[in-house]
Structures are given as structure tokens and as C-alpha cells.
């Protein structure tokens, strides 16, 4: 079984534990970070999106130009760029860097962050729009003759692109925990992404998405996002986790200002906070204290232990049907380098496995 590992790219140094400083775009830091990921054995890096972040298409192109094999998962919010134009932007990146770009659809769970870019629609409306956006996007990628489209949000007359990806597709990843997200993601996603819930929660969510995907004949794959805190010994890892938590609590206000996202407004965040209220540790070593401290405004649950123990827990997610692991740390460069050990261990332990159905 082939396991895909995704890290995260950033144009500036910093994390919840380190704080954020310096320019919003530091080309030298970006190059160091993505080359470290490539050397460590990552398959992709995520270029995330919020209303405050640098333009993702430019950042993705910079990453692809500065690396050789590393792929990019470029997050995009439907509603701000016409789907025909977005389709050509992704297809153009794919033409210059064949097979190295994928689309991560994030419809947007925070009304305030949407409003900063001028979108005042509610969440239910946004998911209807995302559904249409992806319908049109695929038509632009697939159609070798002009097409028309009539929808609630998009009307196209004679749509056509001279640049189209091979076989008319770029991989589509999809995130969201609400019923609307599952409905739309089940229809469109090649890979459905979850935040780091306990194994029972991931099993529940995989079943929900598979049920939504079944009418469309989709063989959806699944991703889990986690924050490994690994060290040579379990005690050293927990000591480091305690220090990270202390630093994070000191910088909570700064973190919320930088990301500008209210976790309380998002169903996925609410799920993480419920797990955090139940216990600081779930399963063998899923640690929820960072999620509790930050309001779970993003990927914020950790796996704490020795490298071997954390690898074992990652393999447990593979065992319930996950084939993509998005892992990022609290010291972006150093952790990305050290995660090479986790990647090697997980790949050794899953090489002979068959894909799982739950």
C-alpha cells in the first residue's frame, strides 16, 4: 500500500509555539523549508489559504520551481475566481510542472474570514456554490469542444480552454466536516481530508463520506492531518509537548490574529474541542491540549511519543482506511527534517498492506 505524506509550506517562519515575526514573504525561508521537505521524503506540501495569506498560485509556482520532485497541494476557496479561470490556472501550473499540482478545496467555514475578501454569503450557500464551481471546473479541464453551463451561481457560454491537464483531471482534495461538506465532497473529492480525530471518529467520518460518494461511483481516498511531537524517548517527547503547550498558551492571541480564523464557527473544530473536553489523550497518544488552547482553529491535535511509537500510531490510521498523512510540526524546518524518520518507519510497516475498507 502506498502512503502519501504531505507537509506544509509557509512563506515565513513561525508557528503556534514559536510565534510569528518577520516579513510575510521570505523567499529564502520558503526555499529552505520546501527543500527540507523534499529531502525528508515528503510527497507534497500544502499551500494553505486564508484572507490574510500571500497569493497561493504564486507561492505554488515558486515551490515547484525551487524543487525537483516535490508536489504541491494548493488550497483554493471557490467564489472569488471564476471556475473557468481557476481551471486554467491549475492546468497551466500542471503544464509547466507535469503531475505536481493538486487542488485542495476549502469552501470556508468562518463567515468573518470570508467577509474580509468581500463574500457575505452564508455557509449553506457557499457549499451550493462550491458544487457548481467544481462542476464547471471539471468541464473546463475535460471538454475538447466549447460548452455551456447554467447554474444558480455560474453561467458559461462557449467555455473552452486551450490548456487542459492530461486525462482532463488534476487531483481534487476536499476538506470540511459539516453535512453539506460531506455531500459535496462525496460527489467531487479524489481525497477527503480530516483533522486528527481519534480512530473511532475517523472510522465514522470515512463511512459518511463513502456513503455520499457511492451514488457517483467514486473510490474516494482519505487523509488525516496531525502534529507529531516525536523524540528519541517517550519521556523526552512529552517534555517537549509540555514546553510547546506553555509557549502556545502565551501566544494564543498572536496566533488568532495571524490566522484570523474562528475555530468555534467550524464543525471540524467543534468536533476536536469535544474530544479535547473528554480527555487530553485519546487512543494510544493522540494529544488534544493544543486544540483546547487554540480553540482548534486548524490542524491542532498531536501524536506524542518516541519515533517508533508515533509511527505506530500513524500506521493505526492507515489500518482504518487512511492513505494520506498530512504531518507538520511546531518547529517547521527542524520537524520536517526529523519527520524523515517517521516517513521511513511508516512506509516500511505499510509496504505490504492492501487498501482497507471500513
mmCIF file of C-alpha atoms in Angstrom:
data_model
loop_
_atom_site.group_PDB
_atom_site.id
_atom_site.type_symbol
_atom_site.label_atom_id
_atom_site.label_comp_id
_atom_site.label_asym_id
_atom_site.label_seq_id
_atom_site.Cartn_x
_atom_site.Cartn_y
_atom_site.Cartn_z
ATOM 1 C CA UNK A 1 0.000 0.000 0.000
ATOM 2 C CA UNK A 2 1.421 3.377 -0.998
ATOM 3 C CA UNK A 3 1.163 6.056 1.700
ATOM 4 C CA UNK A 4 1.278 9.703 0.662
ATOM 5 C CA UNK A 5 2.957 12.162 3.045
ATOM 6 C CA UNK A 6 2.086 15.850 2.911
ATOM 7 C CA UNK A 7 3.855 18.624 4.801
ATOM 8 C CA UNK A 8 3.035 22.308 4.875
ATOM 9 C CA UNK A 9 4.741 25.205 3.150
ATOM 10 C CA UNK A 10 4.924 28.732 4.513
ATOM 11 C CA UNK A 11 6.446 31.912 3.171
ATOM 12 C CA UNK A 12 7.597 32.992 6.631
ATOM 13 C CA UNK A 13 8.974 31.367 9.761
ATOM 14 C CA UNK A 14 6.809 30.742 12.793
ATOM 15 C CA UNK A 15 4.267 28.503 14.492
ATOM 16 C CA UNK A 16 1.883 28.499 17.420
ATOM 17 C CA UNK A 17 4.817 27.750 19.730
ATOM 18 C CA UNK A 18 7.421 29.974 18.065
ATOM 19 C CA UNK A 19 5.249 32.986 17.359
ATOM 20 C CA UNK A 20 5.231 34.866 14.079
ATOM 21 C CA UNK A 21 7.587 37.632 13.048
ATOM 22 C CA UNK A 22 9.467 38.991 10.109
ATOM 23 C CA UNK A 23 8.138 39.660 6.620
ATOM 24 C CA UNK A 24 5.074 37.869 5.293
ATOM 25 C CA UNK A 25 7.140 36.639 2.340
ATOM 26 C CA UNK A 26 10.688 35.415 2.987
ATOM 27 C CA UNK A 27 11.865 33.647 -0.202
ATOM 28 C CA UNK A 28 14.955 32.187 1.471
ATOM 29 C CA UNK A 29 12.890 30.623 4.270
ATOM 30 C CA UNK A 30 10.407 29.153 1.806
ATOM 31 C CA UNK A 31 13.220 27.589 -0.203
ATOM 32 C CA UNK A 32 14.847 26.119 2.911
ATOM 33 C CA UNK A 33 11.527 24.728 4.130
ATOM 34 C CA UNK A 34 10.420 23.062 0.898
ATOM 35 C CA UNK A 35 13.839 21.613 0.120
ATOM 36 C CA UNK A 36 13.920 20.170 3.636
ATOM 37 C CA UNK A 37 10.570 18.506 2.957
ATOM 38 C CA UNK A 38 11.816 17.119 -0.343
ATOM 39 C CA UNK A 39 14.987 15.735 1.254
ATOM 40 C CA UNK A 40 12.962 14.150 4.090
ATOM 41 C CA UNK A 41 10.850 12.129 1.656
ATOM 42 C CA UNK A 42 7.579 14.065 1.631
ATOM 43 C CA UNK A 43 5.421 13.669 -1.471
ATOM 44 C CA UNK A 44 3.707 17.066 -1.305
ATOM 45 C CA UNK A 45 3.429 20.260 0.680
ATOM 46 C CA UNK A 46 0.177 22.071 1.326
ATOM 47 C CA UNK A 47 -0.076 25.750 0.433
ATOM 48 C CA UNK A 48 -2.846 26.821 2.792
ATOM 49 C CA UNK A 49 -5.289 29.696 2.388
ATOM 50 C CA UNK A 50 -6.851 32.421 4.485
ATOM 51 C CA UNK A 51 -7.864 36.002 3.757
ATOM 52 C CA UNK A 52 -4.540 37.238 5.175
ATOM 53 C CA UNK A 53 -2.112 34.937 3.329
ATOM 54 C CA UNK A 54 0.046 35.642 0.258
ATOM 55 C CA UNK A 55 -1.328 34.545 -3.121
ATOM 56 C CA UNK A 56 -1.237 30.755 -3.263
ATOM 57 C CA UNK A 57 -0.794 30.405 -7.017
ATOM 58 C CA UNK A 58 2.399 32.461 -6.917
ATOM 59 C CA UNK A 59 3.661 30.551 -3.875
ATOM 60 C CA UNK A 60 2.922 27.196 -5.526
ATOM 61 C CA UNK A 61 4.827 28.168 -8.651
ATOM 62 C CA UNK A 62 7.802 29.280 -6.549
ATOM 63 C CA UNK A 63 7.847 25.945 -4.707
ATOM 64 C CA UNK A 64 7.634 23.911 -7.896
ATOM 65 C CA UNK A 65 10.423 25.939 -9.494
ATOM 66 C CA UNK A 66 12.690 25.564 -6.452
ATOM 67 C CA UNK A 67 12.316 21.774 -6.080
ATOM 68 C CA UNK A 68 12.672 18.763 -8.355
ATOM 69 C CA UNK A 69 10.170 16.102 -7.282
ATOM 70 C CA UNK A 70 8.123 17.702 -4.503
ATOM 71 C CA UNK A 71 4.446 18.157 -5.392
ATOM 72 C CA UNK A 72 2.101 20.892 -4.193
ATOM 73 C CA UNK A 73 -1.417 20.723 -2.783
ATOM 74 C CA UNK A 74 -2.751 24.217 -3.447
ATOM 75 C CA UNK A 75 -5.731 25.276 -1.338
ATOM 76 C CA UNK A 76 -8.420 27.304 -3.081
ATOM 77 C CA UNK A 77 -11.686 28.875 -1.921
ATOM 78 C CA UNK A 78 -14.411 28.807 -4.561
ATOM 79 C CA UNK A 79 -16.285 32.057 -5.047
ATOM 80 C CA UNK A 80 -13.545 34.601 -5.667
ATOM 81 C CA UNK A 81 -12.157 33.409 -9.014
ATOM 82 C CA UNK A 82 -14.391 32.189 -11.844
ATOM 83 C CA UNK A 83 -14.196 28.397 -12.123
ATOM 84 C CA UNK A 84 -13.131 28.558 -15.779
ATOM 85 C CA UNK A 85 -10.231 30.831 -14.834
ATOM 86 C CA UNK A 86 -9.281 28.731 -11.798
ATOM 87 C CA UNK A 87 -9.296 25.627 -14.006
ATOM 88 C CA UNK A 88 -6.865 27.254 -16.437
ATOM 89 C CA UNK A 89 -4.631 28.455 -13.609
ATOM 90 C CA UNK A 90 -4.286 24.907 -12.234
ATOM 91 C CA UNK A 91 -3.908 23.444 -15.736
ATOM 92 C CA UNK A 92 -1.170 25.956 -16.522
ATOM 93 C CA UNK A 93 0.759 25.029 -13.392
ATOM 94 C CA UNK A 94 0.371 21.385 -14.360
ATOM 95 C CA UNK A 95 1.644 22.109 -17.877
ATOM 96 C CA UNK A 96 4.840 23.675 -16.536
ATOM 97 C CA UNK A 97 5.249 21.092 -13.743
ATOM 98 C CA UNK A 98 3.538 17.896 -15.007
ATOM 99 C CA UNK A 99 1.794 15.851 -12.343
ATOM 100 C CA UNK A 100 2.992 18.014 -9.464
ATOM 101 C CA UNK A 101 -0.082 20.160 -8.671
ATOM 102 C CA UNK A 102 -3.309 19.219 -6.906
ATOM 103 C CA UNK A 103 -6.330 21.255 -5.799
ATOM 104 C CA UNK A 104 -7.430 21.384 -2.163
ATOM 105 C CA UNK A 105 -10.985 22.724 -1.995
ATOM 106 C CA UNK A 106 -11.788 24.647 1.172
ATOM 107 C CA UNK A 107 -15.262 26.140 0.962
ATOM 108 C CA UNK A 108 -14.746 28.281 4.063
ATOM 109 C CA UNK A 109 -16.243 27.696 7.492
ATOM 110 C CA UNK A 110 -15.673 31.134 9.024
ATOM 111 C CA UNK A 111 -18.076 33.886 7.923
ATOM 112 C CA UNK A 112 -15.778 36.649 9.184
ATOM 113 C CA UNK A 113 -12.784 35.419 7.195
ATOM 114 C CA UNK A 114 -14.938 35.158 4.057
ATOM 115 C CA UNK A 115 -16.208 38.701 4.615
ATOM 116 C CA UNK A 116 -12.664 40.085 4.679
ATOM 117 C CA UNK A 117 -12.482 39.251 0.991
ATOM 118 C CA UNK A 118 -15.977 40.531 0.301
ATOM 119 C CA UNK A 119 -18.018 37.312 0.442
ATOM 120 C CA UNK A 120 -21.073 37.765 2.680
ATOM 121 C CA UNK A 121 -22.877 34.558 1.718
ATOM 122 C CA UNK A 122 -23.742 32.031 4.404
ATOM 123 C CA UNK A 123 -22.132 28.611 4.726
ATOM 124 C CA UNK A 124 -25.002 26.642 3.180
ATOM 125 C CA UNK A 125 -24.918 28.909 0.132
ATOM 126 C CA UNK A 126 -21.162 28.568 -0.125
ATOM 127 C CA UNK A 127 -21.403 24.779 -0.390
ATOM 128 C CA UNK A 128 -24.013 25.026 -3.165
ATOM 129 C CA UNK A 129 -21.640 27.367 -4.948
ATOM 130 C CA UNK A 130 -18.689 25.003 -4.430
ATOM 131 C CA UNK A 131 -20.681 22.174 -6.008
ATOM 132 C CA UNK A 132 -21.299 24.268 -9.137
ATOM 133 C CA UNK A 133 -17.720 25.567 -9.136
ATOM 134 C CA UNK A 134 -16.355 22.042 -9.317
ATOM 135 C CA UNK A 135 -18.876 21.042 -11.995
ATOM 136 C CA UNK A 136 -17.659 23.887 -14.218
ATOM 137 C CA UNK A 137 -14.010 23.343 -13.317
ATOM 138 C CA UNK A 138 -14.141 19.732 -14.476
ATOM 139 C CA UNK A 139 -15.899 20.718 -17.697
ATOM 140 C CA UNK A 140 -13.131 23.230 -18.430
ATOM 141 C CA UNK A 141 -10.494 20.547 -17.826
ATOM 142 C CA UNK A 142 -12.259 17.786 -19.735
ATOM 143 C CA UNK A 143 -14.047 19.325 -22.697
ATOM 144 C CA UNK A 144 -12.302 19.447 -26.064
ATOM 145 C CA UNK A 145 -15.244 21.382 -27.533
ATOM 146 C CA UNK A 146 -16.931 24.581 -26.268
ATOM 147 C CA UNK A 147 -19.565 24.007 -23.564
ATOM 148 C CA UNK A 148 -22.401 25.919 -21.922
ATOM 149 C CA UNK A 149 -23.367 25.791 -18.260
ATOM 150 C CA UNK A 150 -26.445 27.198 -16.498
ATOM 151 C CA UNK A 151 -26.458 27.164 -12.727
ATOM 152 C CA UNK A 152 -27.525 29.219 -9.739
ATOM 153 C CA UNK A 153 -24.105 30.846 -9.388
ATOM 154 C CA UNK A 154 -22.323 30.320 -12.697
ATOM 155 C CA UNK A 155 -23.430 30.721 -16.284
ATOM 156 C CA UNK A 156 -20.941 29.902 -19.030
ATOM 157 C CA UNK A 157 -21.363 30.306 -22.792
ATOM 158 C CA UNK A 158 -18.891 28.555 -25.056
ATOM 159 C CA UNK A 159 -16.446 27.670 -22.295
ATOM 160 C CA UNK A 160 -13.205 26.252 -23.619
ATOM 161 C CA UNK A 161 -9.556 26.014 -22.574
ATOM 162 C CA UNK A 162 -6.527 25.516 -24.788
ATOM 163 C CA UNK A 163 -4.609 24.172 -21.781
ATOM 164 C CA UNK A 164 -6.030 21.050 -20.164
ATOM 165 C CA UNK A 165 -4.386 18.527 -17.822
ATOM 166 C CA UNK A 166 -3.716 15.001 -19.111
ATOM 167 C CA UNK A 167 -6.879 12.863 -18.992
ATOM 168 C CA UNK A 168 -8.760 16.045 -18.104
ATOM 169 C CA UNK A 169 -8.009 15.957 -14.415
ATOM 170 C CA UNK A 170 -5.970 17.406 -11.593
ATOM 171 C CA UNK A 171 -6.392 15.557 -8.262
ATOM 172 C CA UNK A 172 -9.052 17.157 -6.067
ATOM 173 C CA UNK A 173 -8.685 17.057 -2.289
ATOM 174 C CA UNK A 174 -11.584 18.288 -0.176
ATOM 175 C CA UNK A 175 -11.983 19.406 3.421
ATOM 176 C CA UNK A 176 -14.990 20.039 5.649
ATOM 177 C CA UNK A 177 -16.891 18.311 8.440
ATOM 178 C CA UNK A 178 -20.469 19.562 8.011
ATOM 179 C CA UNK A 179 -23.255 17.572 6.345
ATOM 180 C CA UNK A 180 -23.076 19.929 3.348
ATOM 181 C CA UNK A 181 -19.324 19.356 3.086
ATOM 182 C CA UNK A 182 -19.778 15.590 3.088
ATOM 183 C CA UNK A 183 -22.498 15.830 0.439
ATOM 184 C CA UNK A 184 -20.432 17.989 -1.935
ATOM 185 C CA UNK A 185 -17.103 16.334 -1.148
ATOM 186 C CA UNK A 186 -18.583 12.895 -1.649
ATOM 187 C CA UNK A 187 -19.562 13.937 -5.166
ATOM 188 C CA UNK A 188 -16.258 15.528 -6.186
ATOM 189 C CA UNK A 189 -13.298 14.505 -3.992
ATOM 190 C CA UNK A 190 -10.497 12.181 -5.012
ATOM 191 C CA UNK A 191 -9.120 12.559 -1.468
ATOM 192 C CA UNK A 192 -11.222 13.655 1.510
ATOM 193 C CA UNK A 193 -9.238 15.302 4.306
ATOM 194 C CA UNK A 194 -9.962 15.069 8.039
ATOM 195 C CA UNK A 195 -8.354 16.726 11.018
ATOM 196 C CA UNK A 196 -6.717 14.451 13.575
ATOM 197 C CA UNK A 197 -9.596 12.846 15.425
ATOM 198 C CA UNK A 198 -9.440 9.617 17.430
ATOM 199 C CA UNK A 199 -9.605 6.457 15.352
ATOM 200 C CA UNK A 200 -13.298 5.903 16.098
ATOM 201 C CA UNK A 201 -14.098 9.382 14.798
ATOM 202 C CA UNK A 202 -12.113 8.795 11.607
ATOM 203 C CA UNK A 203 -13.923 5.483 11.017
ATOM 204 C CA UNK A 204 -17.262 7.280 11.448
ATOM 205 C CA UNK A 205 -16.285 10.032 9.010
ATOM 206 C CA UNK A 206 -14.936 7.633 6.383
ATOM 207 C CA UNK A 207 -18.255 5.783 6.402
ATOM 208 C CA UNK A 208 -20.159 9.056 5.990
ATOM 209 C CA UNK A 209 -18.087 10.142 3.002
ATOM 210 C CA UNK A 210 -18.169 6.718 1.364
ATOM 211 C CA UNK A 211 -21.975 6.730 1.611
ATOM 212 C CA UNK A 212 -22.088 10.180 -0.007
ATOM 213 C CA UNK A 213 -19.655 9.116 -2.749
ATOM 214 C CA UNK A 214 -21.366 5.830 -3.620
ATOM 215 C CA UNK A 215 -24.071 7.273 -5.933
ATOM 216 C CA UNK A 216 -21.318 8.820 -8.065
ATOM 217 C CA UNK A 217 -19.198 5.680 -8.248
ATOM 218 C CA UNK A 218 -16.263 7.437 -6.622
ATOM 219 C CA UNK A 219 -13.455 5.448 -4.967
ATOM 220 C CA UNK A 220 -12.502 8.171 -2.502
ATOM 221 C CA UNK A 221 -9.216 8.076 -0.614
ATOM 222 C CA UNK A 222 -8.755 9.637 2.830
ATOM 223 C CA UNK A 223 -6.293 11.942 4.557
ATOM 224 C CA UNK A 224 -5.704 12.743 8.236
ATOM 225 C CA UNK A 225 -3.840 15.839 9.459
ATOM 226 C CA UNK A 226 -1.749 15.521 12.628
ATOM 227 C CA UNK A 227 1.015 17.335 14.537
ATOM 228 C CA UNK A 228 3.589 14.709 15.589
ATOM 229 C CA UNK A 229 5.777 15.554 18.577
ATOM 230 C CA UNK A 230 8.419 12.843 18.443
ATOM 231 C CA UNK A 231 11.736 12.348 20.201
ATOM 232 C CA UNK A 232 14.230 9.579 20.901
ATOM 233 C CA UNK A 233 12.297 8.581 24.027
ATOM 234 C CA UNK A 234 8.679 8.879 25.098
ATOM 235 C CA UNK A 235 9.587 10.992 28.129
ATOM 236 C CA UNK A 236 11.594 13.424 26.006
ATOM 237 C CA UNK A 237 8.616 13.762 23.653
ATOM 238 C CA UNK A 238 6.203 14.544 26.497
ATOM 239 C CA UNK A 239 8.667 17.045 27.969
ATOM 240 C CA UNK A 240 8.799 18.777 24.597
ATOM 241 C CA UNK A 241 4.995 18.665 24.293
ATOM 242 C CA UNK A 242 4.626 20.389 27.687
ATOM 243 C CA UNK A 243 7.036 23.124 26.586
ATOM 244 C CA UNK A 244 5.160 23.611 23.290
ATOM 245 C CA UNK A 245 1.870 23.899 25.170
ATOM 246 C CA UNK A 246 3.311 26.502 27.531
ATOM 247 C CA UNK A 247 4.629 28.591 24.627
ATOM 248 C CA UNK A 248 1.364 28.225 22.701
ATOM 249 C CA UNK A 249 -0.710 29.444 25.638
ATOM 250 C CA UNK A 250 1.495 32.532 25.824
ATOM 251 C CA UNK A 251 0.882 33.286 22.144
ATOM 252 C CA UNK A 252 -2.789 32.393 21.643
ATOM 253 C CA UNK A 253 -3.768 35.965 20.837
ATOM 254 C CA UNK A 254 -0.965 36.298 18.306
ATOM 255 C CA UNK A 255 -1.923 33.019 16.639
ATOM 256 C CA UNK A 256 -5.561 34.065 16.243
ATOM 257 C CA UNK A 257 -4.506 37.448 14.838
ATOM 258 C CA UNK A 258 -2.190 35.867 12.252
ATOM 259 C CA UNK A 259 -4.640 33.235 11.045
ATOM 260 C CA UNK A 260 -7.769 35.328 11.526
ATOM 261 C CA UNK A 261 -9.990 32.241 11.763
ATOM 262 C CA UNK A 262 -12.577 31.438 14.417
ATOM 263 C CA UNK A 263 -12.466 27.732 15.156
ATOM 264 C CA UNK A 264 -15.779 27.893 17.009
ATOM 265 C CA UNK A 265 -17.528 28.574 13.678
ATOM 266 C CA UNK A 266 -16.282 25.367 12.048
ATOM 267 C CA UNK A 267 -17.829 21.927 12.535
ATOM 268 C CA UNK A 268 -14.420 20.224 12.351
ATOM 269 C CA UNK A 269 -13.094 22.471 15.113
ATOM 270 C CA UNK A 270 -16.161 21.802 17.246
ATOM 271 C CA UNK A 271 -15.504 18.065 16.917
ATOM 272 C CA UNK A 272 -11.880 18.482 18.041
ATOM 273 C CA UNK A 273 -12.954 20.603 21.005
ATOM 274 C CA UNK A 274 -15.460 17.940 22.084
ATOM 275 C CA UNK A 275 -12.713 15.338 22.031
ATOM 276 C CA UNK A 276 -10.444 17.716 23.975
ATOM 277 C CA UNK A 277 -13.148 18.208 26.624
ATOM 278 C CA UNK A 278 -13.419 14.439 27.048
ATOM 279 C CA UNK A 279 -9.715 13.753 27.547
ATOM 280 C CA UNK A 280 -6.247 15.164 26.930
ATOM 281 C CA UNK A 281 -5.173 11.849 25.369
ATOM 282 C CA UNK A 282 -7.167 9.518 23.112
ATOM 283 C CA UNK A 283 -6.232 6.118 21.720
ATOM 284 C CA UNK A 284 -2.543 5.468 22.383
ATOM 285 C CA UNK A 285 -1.144 9.005 22.148
ATOM 286 C CA UNK A 286 -3.451 11.476 20.367
ATOM 287 C CA UNK A 287 -2.946 14.637 22.419
ATOM 288 C CA UNK A 288 -5.669 17.310 22.333
ATOM 289 C CA UNK A 289 -4.269 20.003 24.657
ATOM 290 C CA UNK A 290 -3.055 22.263 21.818
ATOM 291 C CA UNK A 291 -6.505 22.120 20.211
ATOM 292 C CA UNK A 292 -8.053 23.157 23.527
ATOM 293 C CA UNK A 293 -5.576 26.010 23.973
ATOM 294 C CA UNK A 294 -6.067 27.464 20.481
ATOM 295 C CA UNK A 295 -9.789 26.872 20.065
ATOM 296 C CA UNK A 296 -8.978 24.215 17.446
ATOM 297 C CA UNK A 297 -8.735 26.853 14.727
ATOM 298 C CA UNK A 298 -6.954 24.425 12.430
ATOM 299 C CA UNK A 299 -4.883 21.267 12.432
ATOM 300 C CA UNK A 300 -4.066 21.121 16.142
ATOM 301 C CA UNK A 301 -4.082 17.580 17.558
ATOM 302 C CA UNK A 302 -0.716 15.912 18.152
ATOM 303 C CA UNK A 303 0.764 12.425 18.402
ATOM 304 C CA UNK A 304 3.306 12.344 21.231
ATOM 305 C CA UNK A 305 5.941 9.653 21.777
ATOM 306 C CA UNK A 306 9.158 8.160 20.542
ATOM 307 C CA UNK A 307 9.652 7.961 16.782
ATOM 308 C CA UNK A 308 8.678 4.300 16.860
ATOM 309 C CA UNK A 309 5.557 4.974 18.944
ATOM 310 C CA UNK A 310 4.386 7.853 16.763
ATOM 311 C CA UNK A 311 4.990 5.791 13.622
ATOM 312 C CA UNK A 312 2.915 3.007 15.162
ATOM 313 C CA UNK A 313 0.044 5.436 15.765
ATOM 314 C CA UNK A 314 0.261 6.744 12.201
ATOM 315 C CA UNK A 315 0.071 3.159 10.965
ATOM 316 C CA UNK A 316 -3.073 2.723 13.088
ATOM 317 C CA UNK A 317 -4.731 5.417 10.937
ATOM 318 C CA UNK A 318 -3.649 3.551 7.831
ATOM 319 C CA UNK A 319 -5.263 0.494 9.356
ATOM 320 C CA UNK A 320 -8.719 2.132 9.355
ATOM 321 C CA UNK A 321 -8.558 3.310 5.733
ATOM 322 C CA UNK A 322 -6.309 6.380 5.569
ATOM 323 C CA UNK A 323 -3.763 6.564 2.746
ATOM 324 C CA UNK A 324 -2.586 10.184 3.057
ATOM 325 C CA UNK A 325 -0.933 11.580 6.196
ATOM 326 C CA UNK A 326 -0.521 15.338 6.496
ATOM 327 C CA UNK A 327 2.046 15.919 9.228
ATOM 328 C CA UNK A 328 3.506 19.206 10.356
ATOM 329 C CA UNK A 329 5.335 20.291 13.455
ATOM 330 C CA UNK A 330 5.797 23.234 15.772
ATOM 331 C CA UNK A 331 9.340 23.921 14.558
ATOM 332 C CA UNK A 332 8.641 23.858 10.810
ATOM 333 C CA UNK A 333 12.130 23.241 9.400
ATOM 334 C CA UNK A 334 13.595 21.072 12.169
ATOM 335 C CA UNK A 335 10.462 18.937 12.466
ATOM 336 C CA UNK A 336 10.175 18.467 8.703
ATOM 337 C CA UNK A 337 13.778 17.208 8.695
ATOM 338 C CA UNK A 338 13.155 14.847 11.619
ATOM 339 C CA UNK A 339 9.924 13.514 10.128
ATOM 340 C CA UNK A 340 12.057 11.700 7.584
ATOM 341 C CA UNK A 341 12.445 9.026 10.276
ATOM 342 C CA UNK A 342 8.654 8.733 10.700
ATOM 343 C CA UNK A 343 8.126 8.549 6.942
ATOM 344 C CA UNK A 344 10.677 5.745 6.629
ATOM 345 C CA UNK A 345 9.190 3.770 9.525
ATOM 346 C CA UNK A 346 5.609 4.091 8.302
ATOM 347 C CA UNK A 347 6.485 3.131 4.752
ATOM 348 C CA UNK A 348 8.387 0.078 5.964
ATOM 349 C CA UNK A 349 5.412 -1.045 8.052
ATOM 350 C CA UNK A 350 2.764 -0.483 5.367
ATOM 351 C CA UNK A 351 4.600 -1.577 2.216
ATOM 352 C CA UNK A 352 2.903 -4.991 2.070
ATOM 353 C CA UNK A 353 -0.563 -3.880 3.194
ATOM 354 C CA UNK A 354 -3.627 -3.929 0.990
ATOM 355 C CA UNK A 355 -6.018 -0.925 0.925
ATOM 356 C CA UNK A 356 -8.572 -1.035 3.743
ATOM 357 C CA UNK A 357 -12.352 -0.778 3.636
ATOM 358 C CA UNK A 358 -14.283 0.143 6.775
#
